[in-house]
């Protein structure tokens, strides 16, 4: 067939070769009902369900799941080799493991529905495995969660598409759209990329894909359709292209994708990696996984400005416990070798629904119970995480960042929760962090407007430009049709950032930016001129932004920022940013 190139937007860089697997959709894990959790009385639950019947349902679902997985293991082993087949063989063993089956049956006899029993037992056993600091056990934890989801789907009468080809050929998954939790469930060994008809680069599905290193192309529109199912494709996430029926040159280019820019590439000759940057700016990384933390360290990041902790737990139906969280956070701290790491507490809600927090349907989730609002309404969820963070950082400094802050009262209440978590850890005899730095995110205009009141209560600020522009401009960040509005060069956004920087300076509080704006050299020059001292970007962008910042001339970027604050339009802001960045780069080159 003729080679065809579909062009969309870059969602996550990287290239992959495989066969397209059409999933239909949109995939939406949040739309599924939560597992039944029923009380019982006199041998029956409140709805008259017989425990013996629940036990039979569970055993039948486990047997079917085991048989499906054993068949899949044989098929993939024959076609793709024993390593791929071994993934499903291990899962089949879990479905028959007495260590899983017997506790689930016991839970039913104690009053749980079959759905709740397998959901809870699989989560508890997986957490125990994930809490062991060993890669083998972490892989088995992922397998066990997959088995739990498979059995739960069968019990609840819902079907999920296989996110792989049964013959083991790498799949390029294709769908109209996808939830972040669905992306989190992808097994990289079986999937080489993801192509979507819709989606936005600043949406959380794209952020999860970048965290997992999955190439992603967005916004392909009607050109991506079911008629392409099972066609040979090459995906180029960096260029935003999907090539159908690629030629040999396309395949070679995907195989030999150019490595990331080396540290310091493009910087002036007088500058060397590790040298202080103009205006004392630090280049840090945004991460959502241990792998990304390792990439950040290799890229020479000065630290991690944002750990998106919620991305590690999407797709779960049971909230993660202390042991699993502690082990994961410790690995991230270890990866950075003593460089500062900022952990944002769980920020679920909006386009990041959490299966373990189904809640009531909200007409507008982006304006609903998310971030610290959820944490304060579910104190056990927030304090479990804070305790895990405190224990993970035992003997070290801990930096905690609170998301979606709108009011002074929320800051005070979050600090109180941190104190309670520390007390709980000490009562349990655990060692905790020797020093805690407490920060808040500025992503709601209300917080920016009262930042002078918040500053005495916190140690640092982090501006999330993706959400701040969304709420300031009233433009959904996930709506591709509004992408021209949700941009970092909006005058209103710059004025809010300037307000935050001025108030923070009065109290000696550093200000970082962890949104996509930090990765734009032209906008970054304005941020530096406004007083931002930390730019946190994706690991792959660390070297590029460090090289750009090395060219900043303090007087030039401050003058450009002052001019931009008076600009009436986004187009004019961009003109000023472009001209200022060009001038500062030229002045450094001449010097």
mmCIF file of N, CA and C in Angstrom, residues 344-420:
data_model
loop_
_atom_site.group_PDB
_atom_site.id
_atom_site.type_symbol
_atom_site.label_atom_id
_atom_site.label_comp_id
_atom_site.label_asym_id
_atom_site.label_seq_id
_atom_site.Cartn_x
_atom_site.Cartn_y
_atom_site.Cartn_z
ATOM 1 N N UNK A 344 5.128 16.933 44.965
ATOM 2 C CA UNK A 344 3.774 17.476 45.045
ATOM 3 C C UNK A 344 2.843 16.393 45.574
ATOM 4 N N UNK A 345 2.006 16.747 46.528
ATOM 5 C CA UNK A 345 1.054 15.775 47.048
ATOM 6 C C UNK A 345 0.018 15.448 45.975
ATOM 7 N N UNK A 346 -0.710 14.355 46.176
ATOM 8 C CA UNK A 346 -1.630 13.836 45.163
ATOM 9 C C UNK A 346 -2.526 14.931 44.590
ATOM 10 N N UNK A 347 -2.492 15.068 43.280
ATOM 11 C CA UNK A 347 -3.330 16.049 42.598
ATOM 12 C C UNK A 347 -4.221 15.307 41.615
ATOM 13 N N UNK A 348 -5.203 14.587 42.152
ATOM 14 C CA UNK A 348 -6.128 13.848 41.302
ATOM 15 C C UNK A 348 -7.416 14.643 41.152
ATOM 16 N N UNK A 349 -8.138 14.325 40.088
ATOM 17 C CA UNK A 349 -9.343 15.064 39.754
ATOM 18 C C UNK A 349 -9.158 15.739 38.411
ATOM 19 N N UNK A 350 -10.181 16.409 37.910
ATOM 20 C CA UNK A 350 -10.085 17.019 36.594
ATOM 21 C C UNK A 350 -9.918 15.940 35.544
ATOM 22 N N UNK A 351 -8.853 16.057 34.707
ATOM 23 C CA UNK A 351 -8.625 15.027 33.688
ATOM 24 C C UNK A 351 -7.704 13.925 34.203
ATOM 25 N N UNK A 352 -7.516 13.868 35.547
ATOM 26 C CA UNK A 352 -6.746 12.783 36.168
ATOM 27 C C UNK A 352 -7.610 12.077 37.210
ATOM 28 N N UNK A 353 -8.709 11.447 36.805
ATOM 29 C CA UNK A 353 -9.558 10.782 37.793
ATOM 30 C C UNK A 353 -8.830 9.608 38.424
ATOM 31 N N UNK A 354 -9.041 9.418 39.720
ATOM 32 C CA UNK A 354 -8.417 8.301 40.431
ATOM 33 C C UNK A 354 -9.477 7.257 40.732
ATOM 34 N N UNK A 355 -9.193 6.018 40.366
ATOM 35 C CA UNK A 355 -10.144 4.948 40.627
ATOM 36 C C UNK A 355 -10.407 4.740 42.099
ATOM 37 N N UNK A 356 -9.408 5.077 42.951
ATOM 38 C CA UNK A 356 -9.606 4.888 44.385
ATOM 39 C C UNK A 356 -10.327 6.071 45.021
ATOM 40 N N UNK A 357 -10.672 7.078 44.223
ATOM 41 C CA UNK A 357 -11.444 8.215 44.714
ATOM 42 C C UNK A 357 -12.560 8.526 43.728
ATOM 43 N N UNK A 358 -13.516 7.581 43.532
ATOM 44 C CA UNK A 358 -14.541 7.815 42.514
ATOM 45 C C UNK A 358 -15.410 9.023 42.802
ATOM 46 N N UNK A 359 -15.837 9.196 44.058
ATOM 47 C CA UNK A 359 -16.641 10.357 44.426
ATOM 48 C C UNK A 359 -17.931 10.466 43.633
ATOM 49 N N UNK A 360 -18.614 11.573 43.818
ATOM 50 C CA UNK A 360 -19.839 11.840 43.071
ATOM 51 C C UNK A 360 -19.484 12.505 41.747
ATOM 52 N N UNK A 361 -20.265 12.249 40.701
ATOM 53 C CA UNK A 361 -20.001 12.905 39.414
ATOM 54 C C UNK A 361 -20.035 14.424 39.572
ATOM 55 N N UNK A 362 -19.113 15.103 38.889
ATOM 56 C CA UNK A 362 -19.052 16.556 38.951
ATOM 57 C C UNK A 362 -19.310 17.129 37.569
ATOM 58 N N UNK A 363 -20.098 18.187 37.513
ATOM 59 C CA UNK A 363 -20.400 18.812 36.231
ATOM 60 C C UNK A 363 -19.143 19.404 35.608
ATOM 61 N N UNK A 364 -18.236 19.898 36.442
ATOM 62 C CA UNK A 364 -16.989 20.488 35.951
ATOM 63 C C UNK A 364 -15.848 20.049 36.861
ATOM 64 N N UNK A 365 -15.274 18.873 36.612
ATOM 65 C CA UNK A 365 -14.242 18.343 37.519
ATOM 66 C C UNK A 365 -13.037 19.253 37.685
ATOM 67 N N UNK A 366 -12.686 20.024 36.659
ATOM 68 C CA UNK A 366 -11.526 20.911 36.772
ATOM 69 C C UNK A 366 -11.735 21.968 37.848
ATOM 70 N N UNK A 367 -13.002 22.274 38.149
ATOM 71 C CA UNK A 367 -13.324 23.240 39.197
ATOM 72 C C UNK A 367 -13.883 22.541 40.429
ATOM 73 N N UNK A 368 -13.639 21.246 40.531
ATOM 74 C CA UNK A 368 -14.249 20.469 41.598
ATOM 75 C C UNK A 368 -13.295 20.106 42.711
ATOM 76 N N UNK A 369 -13.522 18.923 43.289
ATOM 77 C CA UNK A 369 -12.745 18.457 44.436
ATOM 78 C C UNK A 369 -11.476 17.791 43.922
ATOM 79 N N UNK A 370 -10.413 18.551 43.824
ATOM 80 C CA UNK A 370 -9.130 18.047 43.342
ATOM 81 C C UNK A 370 -8.012 18.700 44.146
ATOM 82 N N UNK A 371 -6.810 18.142 44.045
ATOM 83 C CA UNK A 371 -5.668 18.712 44.745
ATOM 84 C C UNK A 371 -5.863 18.726 46.248
ATOM 85 N N UNK A 372 -5.506 19.833 46.881
ATOM 86 C CA UNK A 372 -5.581 19.919 48.339
ATOM 87 C C UNK A 372 -7.031 19.881 48.820
ATOM 88 N N UNK A 373 -7.974 20.237 47.972
ATOM 89 C CA UNK A 373 -9.387 20.152 48.365
ATOM 90 C C UNK A 373 -9.749 18.705 48.694
ATOM 91 N N UNK A 374 -9.288 17.786 47.864
ATOM 92 C CA UNK A 374 -9.534 16.374 48.132
ATOM 93 C C UNK A 374 -8.770 15.926 49.374
ATOM 94 N N UNK A 375 -7.505 16.345 49.486
ATOM 95 C CA UNK A 375 -6.693 15.932 50.626
ATOM 96 C C UNK A 375 -7.286 16.348 51.959
ATOM 97 N N UNK A 376 -7.850 17.541 52.017
ATOM 98 C CA UNK A 376 -8.436 18.012 53.272
ATOM 99 C C UNK A 376 -9.774 17.343 53.560
ATOM 100 N N UNK A 377 -10.454 16.895 52.518
ATOM 101 C CA UNK A 377 -11.710 16.163 52.732
ATOM 102 C C UNK A 377 -11.457 14.693 53.030
ATOM 103 N N UNK A 378 -10.297 14.193 52.608
ATOM 104 C CA UNK A 378 -9.904 12.821 52.898
ATOM 105 C C UNK A 378 -8.570 12.852 53.639
ATOM 106 N N UNK A 379 -8.574 13.268 54.910
ATOM 107 C CA UNK A 379 -7.305 13.454 55.623
ATOM 108 C C UNK A 379 -6.458 12.195 55.698
ATOM 109 N N UNK A 380 -7.083 11.006 55.742
ATOM 110 C CA UNK A 380 -6.278 9.782 55.808
ATOM 111 C C UNK A 380 -5.463 9.591 54.532
ATOM 112 N N UNK A 381 -6.009 10.032 53.392
ATOM 113 C CA UNK A 381 -5.291 9.928 52.126
ATOM 114 C C UNK A 381 -4.084 10.866 52.120
ATOM 115 N N UNK A 382 -4.300 12.117 52.522
ATOM 116 C CA UNK A 382 -3.226 13.105 52.548
ATOM 117 C C UNK A 382 -2.172 12.750 53.589
ATOM 118 N N UNK A 383 -2.604 12.377 54.781
ATOM 119 C CA UNK A 383 -1.639 12.140 55.854
ATOM 120 C C UNK A 383 -0.857 10.847 55.652
ATOM 121 N N UNK A 384 -1.462 9.861 54.990
ATOM 122 C CA UNK A 384 -0.702 8.656 54.641
ATOM 123 C C UNK A 384 0.436 9.018 53.698
ATOM 124 N N UNK A 385 0.141 9.856 52.709
ATOM 125 C CA UNK A 385 1.192 10.254 51.777
ATOM 126 C C UNK A 385 2.259 11.094 52.467
ATOM 127 N N UNK A 386 1.843 12.045 53.290
ATOM 128 C CA UNK A 386 2.820 12.888 53.978
ATOM 129 C C UNK A 386 3.719 12.060 54.895
ATOM 130 N N UNK A 387 3.132 11.078 55.563
ATOM 131 C CA UNK A 387 3.954 10.213 56.418
ATOM 132 C C UNK A 387 4.959 9.427 55.575
ATOM 133 N N UNK A 388 4.513 8.897 54.430
ATOM 134 C CA UNK A 388 5.425 8.153 53.557
ATOM 135 C C UNK A 388 6.567 9.045 53.077
ATOM 136 N N UNK A 389 6.259 10.291 52.756
ATOM 137 C CA UNK A 389 7.294 11.227 52.316
ATOM 138 C C UNK A 389 8.284 11.522 53.443
ATOM 139 N N UNK A 390 7.770 11.771 54.631
ATOM 140 C CA UNK A 390 8.638 12.060 55.774
ATOM 141 C C UNK A 390 9.568 10.889 56.073
ATOM 142 N N UNK A 391 9.044 9.669 55.993
ATOM 143 C CA UNK A 391 9.866 8.493 56.283
ATOM 144 C C UNK A 391 10.840 8.203 55.147
ATOM 145 N N UNK A 392 10.430 8.460 53.910
ATOM 146 C CA UNK A 392 11.329 8.241 52.772
ATOM 147 C C UNK A 392 12.546 9.149 52.850
ATOM 148 N N UNK A 393 12.352 10.347 53.399
ATOM 149 C CA UNK A 393 13.434 11.331 53.483
ATOM 150 C C UNK A 393 14.148 11.292 54.831
ATOM 151 N N UNK A 394 14.050 10.188 55.552
ATOM 152 C CA UNK A 394 14.694 10.084 56.868
ATOM 153 C C UNK A 394 16.173 10.458 56.766
ATOM 154 N N UNK A 395 16.590 11.388 57.632
ATOM 155 C CA UNK A 395 17.975 11.827 57.632
ATOM 156 C C UNK A 395 18.314 12.821 56.541
ATOM 157 N N UNK A 396 17.307 13.237 55.764
ATOM 158 C CA UNK A 396 17.533 14.167 54.658
ATOM 159 C C UNK A 396 16.519 15.304 54.717
ATOM 160 N N UNK A 397 16.695 16.258 53.812
ATOM 161 C CA UNK A 397 15.717 17.333 53.670
ATOM 162 C C UNK A 397 14.549 16.844 52.818
ATOM 163 N N UNK A 398 13.347 17.264 53.180
ATOM 164 C CA UNK A 398 12.150 16.959 52.399
ATOM 165 C C UNK A 398 11.520 18.263 51.944
ATOM 166 N N UNK A 399 11.141 18.302 50.677
ATOM 167 C CA UNK A 399 10.404 19.449 50.145
ATOM 168 C C UNK A 399 9.033 18.964 49.687
ATOM 169 N N UNK A 400 7.997 19.561 50.261
ATOM 170 C CA UNK A 400 6.614 19.172 49.985
ATOM 171 C C UNK A 400 5.897 20.340 49.326
ATOM 172 N N UNK A 401 5.148 20.042 48.277
ATOM 173 C CA UNK A 401 4.434 21.064 47.519
ATOM 174 C C UNK A 401 2.941 20.741 47.525
ATOM 175 N N UNK A 402 2.121 21.712 47.888
ATOM 176 C CA UNK A 402 0.675 21.516 47.999
ATOM 177 C C UNK A 402 -0.012 22.074 46.753
ATOM 178 N N UNK A 403 -0.797 21.249 46.035
ATOM 179 C CA UNK A 403 -1.423 21.706 44.783
ATOM 180 C C UNK A 403 -2.806 22.324 44.974
ATOM 181 N N UNK A 404 -3.187 23.135 44.016
ATOM 182 C CA UNK A 404 -4.537 23.707 43.909
ATOM 183 C C UNK A 404 -4.940 24.519 45.134
ATOM 184 N N UNK A 405 -3.994 25.249 45.687
ATOM 185 C CA UNK A 405 -4.298 26.107 46.834
ATOM 186 C C UNK A 405 -5.065 27.338 46.352
ATOM 187 N N UNK A 406 -6.135 27.659 47.072
ATOM 188 C CA UNK A 406 -6.930 28.846 46.742
ATOM 189 C C UNK A 406 -7.004 29.838 47.893
ATOM 190 N N UNK A 407 -6.868 29.337 49.138
ATOM 191 C CA UNK A 407 -7.102 30.201 50.292
ATOM 192 C C UNK A 407 -6.010 30.049 51.352
ATOM 193 N N UNK A 408 -5.923 31.038 52.199
ATOM 194 C CA UNK A 408 -5.005 31.030 53.342
ATOM 195 C C UNK A 408 -5.319 29.858 54.266
ATOM 196 N N UNK A 409 -6.612 29.599 54.482
ATOM 197 C CA UNK A 409 -7.009 28.526 55.400
ATOM 198 C C UNK A 409 -6.505 27.166 54.928
ATOM 199 N N UNK A 410 -6.504 26.933 53.623
ATOM 200 C CA UNK A 410 -6.020 25.652 53.096
ATOM 201 C C UNK A 410 -4.546 25.449 53.422
ATOM 202 N N UNK A 411 -3.769 26.518 53.366
ATOM 203 C CA UNK A 411 -2.341 26.415 53.679
ATOM 204 C C UNK A 411 -2.151 26.028 55.140
ATOM 205 N N UNK A 412 -2.872 26.696 56.027
ATOM 206 C CA UNK A 412 -2.763 26.381 57.451
ATOM 207 C C UNK A 412 -3.195 24.936 57.725
ATOM 208 N N UNK A 413 -4.282 24.509 57.107
ATOM 209 C CA UNK A 413 -4.782 23.149 57.335
ATOM 210 C C UNK A 413 -3.809 22.101 56.792
ATOM 211 N N UNK A 414 -3.172 22.396 55.666
ATOM 212 C CA UNK A 414 -2.195 21.457 55.105
ATOM 213 C C UNK A 414 -0.981 21.334 56.021
ATOM 214 N N UNK A 415 -0.549 22.443 56.606
ATOM 215 C CA UNK A 415 0.572 22.389 57.553
ATOM 216 C C UNK A 415 0.204 21.549 58.777
ATOM 217 N N UNK A 416 -1.020 21.691 59.238
ATOM 218 C CA UNK A 416 -1.473 20.895 60.384
ATOM 219 C C UNK A 416 -1.470 19.409 60.036
ATOM 220 N N UNK A 417 -1.888 19.078 58.814
ATOM 221 C CA UNK A 417 -1.865 17.677 58.376
ATOM 222 C C UNK A 417 -0.434 17.148 58.354
ATOM 223 N N UNK A 418 0.515 17.980 57.939
ATOM 224 C CA UNK A 418 1.919 17.579 57.929
ATOM 225 C C UNK A 418 2.408 17.304 59.351
ATOM 226 N N UNK A 419 2.008 18.134 60.290
ATOM 227 C CA UNK A 419 2.392 17.919 61.691
ATOM 228 C C UNK A 419 1.808 16.610 62.223
ATOM 229 N N UNK A 420 0.556 16.323 61.868
ATOM 230 C CA UNK A 420 -0.065 15.072 62.327
ATOM 231 C C UNK A 420 0.646 13.861 61.724
#
